[in-house]
Short mmCIF file of C-alpha atoms in Angstrom, two decimals:
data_model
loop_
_atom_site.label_atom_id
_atom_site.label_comp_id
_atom_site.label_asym_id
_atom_site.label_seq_id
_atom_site.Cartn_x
_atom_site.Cartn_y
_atom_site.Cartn_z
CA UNK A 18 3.40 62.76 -14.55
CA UNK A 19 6.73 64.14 -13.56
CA UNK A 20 6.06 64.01 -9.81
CA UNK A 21 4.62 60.27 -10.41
CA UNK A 22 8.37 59.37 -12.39
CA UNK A 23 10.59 60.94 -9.53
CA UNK A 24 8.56 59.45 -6.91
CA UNK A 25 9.20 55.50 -8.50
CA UNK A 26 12.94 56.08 -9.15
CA UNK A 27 13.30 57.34 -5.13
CA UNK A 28 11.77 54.05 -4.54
CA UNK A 29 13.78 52.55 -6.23
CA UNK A 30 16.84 54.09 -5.17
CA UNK A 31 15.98 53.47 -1.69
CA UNK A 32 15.41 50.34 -2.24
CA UNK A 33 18.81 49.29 -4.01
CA UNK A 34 20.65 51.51 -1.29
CA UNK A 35 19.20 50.51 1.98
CA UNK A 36 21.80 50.66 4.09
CA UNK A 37 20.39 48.33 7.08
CA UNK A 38 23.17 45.71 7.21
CA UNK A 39 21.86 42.52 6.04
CA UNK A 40 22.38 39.50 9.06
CA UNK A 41 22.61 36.90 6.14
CA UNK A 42 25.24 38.71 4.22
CA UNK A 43 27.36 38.41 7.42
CA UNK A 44 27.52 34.71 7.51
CA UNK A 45 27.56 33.86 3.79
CA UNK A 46 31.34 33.63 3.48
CA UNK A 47 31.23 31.14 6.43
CA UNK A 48 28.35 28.93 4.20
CA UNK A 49 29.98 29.40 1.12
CA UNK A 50 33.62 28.36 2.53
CA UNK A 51 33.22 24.47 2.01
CA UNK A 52 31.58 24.52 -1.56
CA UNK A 53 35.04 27.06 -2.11
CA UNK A 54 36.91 24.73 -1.28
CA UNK A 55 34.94 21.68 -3.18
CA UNK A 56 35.39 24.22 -6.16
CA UNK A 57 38.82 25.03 -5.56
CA UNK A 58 39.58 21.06 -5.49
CA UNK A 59 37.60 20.47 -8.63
CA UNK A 60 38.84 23.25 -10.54
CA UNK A 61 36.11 25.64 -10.71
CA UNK A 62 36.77 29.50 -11.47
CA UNK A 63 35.36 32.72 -10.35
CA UNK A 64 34.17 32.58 -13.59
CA UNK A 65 32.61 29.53 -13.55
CA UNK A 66 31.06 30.07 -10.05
CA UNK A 67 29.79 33.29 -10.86
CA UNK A 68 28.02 31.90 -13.69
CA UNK A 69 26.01 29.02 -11.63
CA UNK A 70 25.14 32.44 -9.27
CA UNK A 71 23.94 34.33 -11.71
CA UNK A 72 21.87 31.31 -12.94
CA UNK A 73 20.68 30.62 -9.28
CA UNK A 74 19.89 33.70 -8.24
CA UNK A 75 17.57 34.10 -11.66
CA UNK A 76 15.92 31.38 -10.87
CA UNK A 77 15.17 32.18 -7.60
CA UNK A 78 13.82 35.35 -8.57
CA UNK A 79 11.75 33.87 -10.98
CA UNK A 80 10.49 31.79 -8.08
CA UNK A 81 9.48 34.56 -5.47
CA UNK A 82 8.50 36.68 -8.12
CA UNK A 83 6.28 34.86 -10.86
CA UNK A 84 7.58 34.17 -14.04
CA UNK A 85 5.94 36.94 -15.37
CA UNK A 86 7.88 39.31 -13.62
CA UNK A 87 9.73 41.88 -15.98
CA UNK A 88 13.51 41.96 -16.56
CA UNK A 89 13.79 45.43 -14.68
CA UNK A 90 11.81 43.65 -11.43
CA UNK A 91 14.21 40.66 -11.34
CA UNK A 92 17.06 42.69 -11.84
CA UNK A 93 16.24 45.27 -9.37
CA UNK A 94 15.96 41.98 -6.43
CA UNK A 95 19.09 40.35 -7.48
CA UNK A 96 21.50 43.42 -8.58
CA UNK A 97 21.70 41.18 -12.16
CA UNK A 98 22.17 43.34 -15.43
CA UNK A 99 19.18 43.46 -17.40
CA UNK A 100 21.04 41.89 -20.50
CA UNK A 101 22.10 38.52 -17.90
CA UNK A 102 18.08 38.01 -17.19
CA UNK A 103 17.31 38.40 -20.84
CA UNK A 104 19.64 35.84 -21.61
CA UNK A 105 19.19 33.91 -18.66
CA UNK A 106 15.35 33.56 -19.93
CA UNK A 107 16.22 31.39 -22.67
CA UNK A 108 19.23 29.49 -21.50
CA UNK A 109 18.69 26.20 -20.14
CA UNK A 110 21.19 25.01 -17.16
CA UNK A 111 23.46 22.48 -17.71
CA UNK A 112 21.97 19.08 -16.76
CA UNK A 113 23.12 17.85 -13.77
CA UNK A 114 24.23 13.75 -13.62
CA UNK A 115 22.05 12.95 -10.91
CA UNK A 116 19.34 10.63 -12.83
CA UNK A 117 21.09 7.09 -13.07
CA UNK A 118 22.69 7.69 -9.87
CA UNK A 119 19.29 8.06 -8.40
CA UNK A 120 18.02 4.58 -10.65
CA UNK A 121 20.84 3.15 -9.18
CA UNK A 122 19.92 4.08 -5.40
CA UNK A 123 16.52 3.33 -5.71
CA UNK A 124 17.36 -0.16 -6.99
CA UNK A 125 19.73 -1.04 -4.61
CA UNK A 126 16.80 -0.07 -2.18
CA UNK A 127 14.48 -2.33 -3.40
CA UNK A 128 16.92 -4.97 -3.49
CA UNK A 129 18.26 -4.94 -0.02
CA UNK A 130 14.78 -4.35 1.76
CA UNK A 131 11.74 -5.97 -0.90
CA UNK A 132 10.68 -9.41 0.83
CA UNK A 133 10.69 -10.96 -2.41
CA UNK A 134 14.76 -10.29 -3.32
CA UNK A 135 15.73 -11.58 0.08
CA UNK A 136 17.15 -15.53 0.57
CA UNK A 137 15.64 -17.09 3.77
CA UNK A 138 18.57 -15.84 5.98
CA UNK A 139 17.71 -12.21 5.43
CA UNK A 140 20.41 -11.42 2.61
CA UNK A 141 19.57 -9.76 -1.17
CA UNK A 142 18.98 -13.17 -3.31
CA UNK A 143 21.00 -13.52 -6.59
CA UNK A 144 19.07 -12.27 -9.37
CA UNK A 145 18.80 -13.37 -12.99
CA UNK A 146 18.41 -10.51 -15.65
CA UNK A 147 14.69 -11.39 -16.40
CA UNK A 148 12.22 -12.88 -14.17
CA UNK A 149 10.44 -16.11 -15.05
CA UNK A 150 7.91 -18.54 -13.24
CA UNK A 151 10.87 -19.80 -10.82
CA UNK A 152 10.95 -15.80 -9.05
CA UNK A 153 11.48 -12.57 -10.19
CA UNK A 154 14.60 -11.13 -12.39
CA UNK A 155 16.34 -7.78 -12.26
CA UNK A 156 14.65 -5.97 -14.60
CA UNK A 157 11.45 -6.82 -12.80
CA UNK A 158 13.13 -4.76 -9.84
CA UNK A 159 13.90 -1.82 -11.95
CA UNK A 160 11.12 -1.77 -13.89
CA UNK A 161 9.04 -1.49 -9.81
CA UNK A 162 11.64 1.38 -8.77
CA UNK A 163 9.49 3.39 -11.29
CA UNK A 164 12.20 5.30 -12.47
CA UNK A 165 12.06 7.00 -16.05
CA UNK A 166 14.91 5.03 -17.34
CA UNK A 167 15.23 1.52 -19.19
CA UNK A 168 16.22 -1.47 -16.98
CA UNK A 169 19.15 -2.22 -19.70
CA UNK A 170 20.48 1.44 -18.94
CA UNK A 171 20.18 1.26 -15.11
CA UNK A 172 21.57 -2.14 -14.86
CA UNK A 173 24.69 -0.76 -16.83
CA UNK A 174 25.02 2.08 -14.35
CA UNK A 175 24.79 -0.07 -11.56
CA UNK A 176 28.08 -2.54 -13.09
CA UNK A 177 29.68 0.79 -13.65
CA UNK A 178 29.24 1.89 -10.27
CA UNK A 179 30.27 -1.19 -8.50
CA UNK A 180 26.77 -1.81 -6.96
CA UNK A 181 26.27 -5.14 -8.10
CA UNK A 182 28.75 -7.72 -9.96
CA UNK A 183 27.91 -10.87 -12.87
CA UNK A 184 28.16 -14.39 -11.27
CA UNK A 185 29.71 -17.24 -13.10
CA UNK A 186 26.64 -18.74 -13.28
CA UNK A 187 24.97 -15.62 -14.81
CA UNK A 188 23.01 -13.75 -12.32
CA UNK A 189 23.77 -10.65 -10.50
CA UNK A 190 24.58 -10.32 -7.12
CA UNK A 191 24.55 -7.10 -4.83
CA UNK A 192 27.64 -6.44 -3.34
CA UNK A 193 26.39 -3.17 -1.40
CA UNK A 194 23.16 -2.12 0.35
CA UNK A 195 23.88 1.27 0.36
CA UNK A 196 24.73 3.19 -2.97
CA UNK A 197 28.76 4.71 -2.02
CA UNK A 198 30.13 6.04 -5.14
CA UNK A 199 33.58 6.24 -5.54
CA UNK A 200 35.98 9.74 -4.77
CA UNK A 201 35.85 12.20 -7.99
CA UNK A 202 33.25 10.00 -9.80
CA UNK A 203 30.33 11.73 -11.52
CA UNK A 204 28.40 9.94 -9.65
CA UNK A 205 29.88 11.45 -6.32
CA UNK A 206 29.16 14.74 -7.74
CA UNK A 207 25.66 14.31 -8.27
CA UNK A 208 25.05 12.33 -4.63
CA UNK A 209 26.95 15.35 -3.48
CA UNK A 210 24.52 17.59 -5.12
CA UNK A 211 21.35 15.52 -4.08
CA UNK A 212 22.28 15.26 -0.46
CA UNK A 213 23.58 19.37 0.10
CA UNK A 214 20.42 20.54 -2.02
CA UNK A 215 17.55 18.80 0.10
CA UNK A 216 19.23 19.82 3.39
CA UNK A 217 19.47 23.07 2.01
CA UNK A 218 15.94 23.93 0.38
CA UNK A 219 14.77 21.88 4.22
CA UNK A 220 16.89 24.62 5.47
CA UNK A 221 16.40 27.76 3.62
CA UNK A 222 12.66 27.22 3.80
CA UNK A 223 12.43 26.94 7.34
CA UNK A 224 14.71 30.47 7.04
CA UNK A 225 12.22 32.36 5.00
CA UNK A 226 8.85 30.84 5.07
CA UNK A 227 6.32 33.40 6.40
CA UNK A 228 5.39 33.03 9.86
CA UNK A 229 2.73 30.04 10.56
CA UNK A 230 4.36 28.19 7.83
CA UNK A 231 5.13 24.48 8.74
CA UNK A 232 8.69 23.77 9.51
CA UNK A 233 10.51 21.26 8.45
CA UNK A 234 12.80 19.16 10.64
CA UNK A 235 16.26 20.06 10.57
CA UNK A 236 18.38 19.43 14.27
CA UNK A 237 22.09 18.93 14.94
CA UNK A 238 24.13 17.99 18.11
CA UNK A 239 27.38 19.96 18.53
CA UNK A 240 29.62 19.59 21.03
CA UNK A 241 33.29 20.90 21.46
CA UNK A 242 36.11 20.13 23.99
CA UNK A 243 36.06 16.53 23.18
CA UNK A 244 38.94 13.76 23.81
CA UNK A 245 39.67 12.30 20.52
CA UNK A 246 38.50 8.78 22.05
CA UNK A 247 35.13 10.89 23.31
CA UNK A 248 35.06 11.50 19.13
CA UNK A 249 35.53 8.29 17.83
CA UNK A 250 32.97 6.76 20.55
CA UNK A 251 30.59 9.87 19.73
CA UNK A 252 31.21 8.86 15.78
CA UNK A 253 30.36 5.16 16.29
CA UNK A 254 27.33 5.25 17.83
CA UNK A 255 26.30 7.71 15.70
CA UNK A 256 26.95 5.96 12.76
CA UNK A 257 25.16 2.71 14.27
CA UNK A 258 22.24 4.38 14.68
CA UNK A 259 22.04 6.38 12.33
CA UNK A 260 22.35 3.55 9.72
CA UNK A 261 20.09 1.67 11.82
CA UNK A 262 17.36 4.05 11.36
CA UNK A 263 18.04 5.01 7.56
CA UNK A 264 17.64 1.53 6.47
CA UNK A 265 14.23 1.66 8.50
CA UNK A 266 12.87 4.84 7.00
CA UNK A 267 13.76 3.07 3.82
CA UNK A 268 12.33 -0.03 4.04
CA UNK A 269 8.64 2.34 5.02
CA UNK A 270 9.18 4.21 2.04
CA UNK A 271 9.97 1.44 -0.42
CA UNK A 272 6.79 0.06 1.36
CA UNK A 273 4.40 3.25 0.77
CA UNK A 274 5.89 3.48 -3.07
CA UNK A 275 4.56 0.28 -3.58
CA UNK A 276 1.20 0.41 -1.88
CA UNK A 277 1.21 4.02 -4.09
CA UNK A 278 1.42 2.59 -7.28
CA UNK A 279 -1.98 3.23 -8.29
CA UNK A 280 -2.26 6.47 -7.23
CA UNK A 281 -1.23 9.75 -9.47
CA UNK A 282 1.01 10.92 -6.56
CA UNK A 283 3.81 13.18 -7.32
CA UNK A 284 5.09 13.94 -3.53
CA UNK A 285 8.66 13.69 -2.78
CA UNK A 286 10.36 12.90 0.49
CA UNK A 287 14.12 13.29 2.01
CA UNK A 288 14.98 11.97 4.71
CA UNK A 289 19.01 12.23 5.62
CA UNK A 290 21.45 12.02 8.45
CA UNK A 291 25.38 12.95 8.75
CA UNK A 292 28.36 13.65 11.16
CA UNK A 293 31.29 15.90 11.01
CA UNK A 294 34.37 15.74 13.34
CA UNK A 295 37.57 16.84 13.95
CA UNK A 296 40.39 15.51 15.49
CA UNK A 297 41.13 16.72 19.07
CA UNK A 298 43.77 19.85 18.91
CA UNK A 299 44.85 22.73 20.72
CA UNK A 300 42.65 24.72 18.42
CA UNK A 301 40.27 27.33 20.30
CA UNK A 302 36.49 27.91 18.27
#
């Protein structure tokens, strides 16, 4: 019994104290530099941000692990004090404001690409609040988005948010096709979240998944030594397209929700596209 003891705790020793250097570990401070500085701009602590990492890397653990995994397992992979996973086990996160500002997209989706909400020259038609025999209403619209939220809630999100306006004569009228929330608004935050988390769990998976595992798609163009002109021509025509082919993709999928409606299907799908430049500098990568 006392050969069996000593033999699990040199595991286990050897396990917390491999010293093969990690690859990952080197280029986490490089990941983690722009959410510093998003937290350092909204006012996050260390304390705060260790917090959401304990929480994460819980969860995570939970994930790989089982949920039946003990306390001692998880926090032997994550380096977390026993007492943080015990109380970790029966904390619930903080919820996260993403739900009416994805009502809110998925609205505005129908309503700029749904035949039925556009006026004969191609543009979202004015809609009244409820539908009658003369054409649908608004609510109709949200009510098809199939979102868990009442079309009296999503419709106030959407005034809130800018999205669409009153008329004079009653109806509402979509002022954008695409949902842009304004800088420090909540609902910035969560598109912010929704946007970084699917490119990074499309990302992370194709990191980690076993070999044979499907990949998903995940490319990027980068190119340095560039004229700032070369930049802004390299930024508008990938903007163009990129918007070109976003609101295609979109109008499928809006298409494929629809014909899905009476099916039991639960899959999700994310498709996203983005640019980053800088301004051309004496600067050396």
């Amino acid at each position: 019994m006392t050969g069996g003891t000593s033999a699990t705790a040199a595991n286990i020793e050897t396990e917390m104290s491999d010293p093969t250097p990690n690859p990952f570990a080197a280029v986490l401070a490089r990941l983690l530099g722009p959410l510093a500085q998003a937290m350092v701009v909204r006012g996050i602590s260390v304390q705060e941000a260790t917090a959401a990492l304990k929480h994460a890397l819980f969860d995570a653990a939970v994930e790989t692990e089982g949920a039946e995994a003990s306390d001692s397992r998880i926090s032997l992979r994550t380096g977390l004090h026993r007492k943080d996973v015990k109380r970790l086990r029966t904390q619930q996160g903080d919820p996260v404001p993403t739900r009416s500002t994805n009502a809110v997209a998925m609205a505005v989706s129908f309503w700029a690409t749904a035949p039925e909400y556009q006026r004969p020259d191609g543009g979202p038609r004015d809609l009244p609040r409820e539908g009658s025999e003369d054409g649908p209403g608004l609510y109709d619209l949200i009510r098809r988005t199939r979102v868990d939220m009442a079309p009296g809630t999503v419709l106030a999100a959407m005034l809130d948010q800018g999205v669409t306006e009153q008329t004079p004569d009653g109806t509402y009228r979509l002022r954008t096709s695409a949902l842009l929330p304004d800088a420090g608004s909540t609902a910035l935050i969560a598109a912010y979240q929704a946007t970084l988390s699917a490119h990074l769990q499309a990302a992370t998976h194709n990191l980690v998944a076993p070999p044979g595992t499907p990949r998903h798609f995940d490319r990027v163009v980068r190119y340095s030594h560039l004229s700032q002109r070369s930049v802004e021509a390299l930024s508008a025509e990938a903007t163009k397209k990129a918007q070109a082919l976003l609101e295609e993709i979109n109008a499928m999928a809006r298409a494929l929700q629809e014909q899905d409606a009476d099916t039991d299907g639960h899959g999700h799908f994310a498709f996203g596209a983005y640019q980053m430049f800088q301004p051309d500098t004496d600067t050396k990568e």
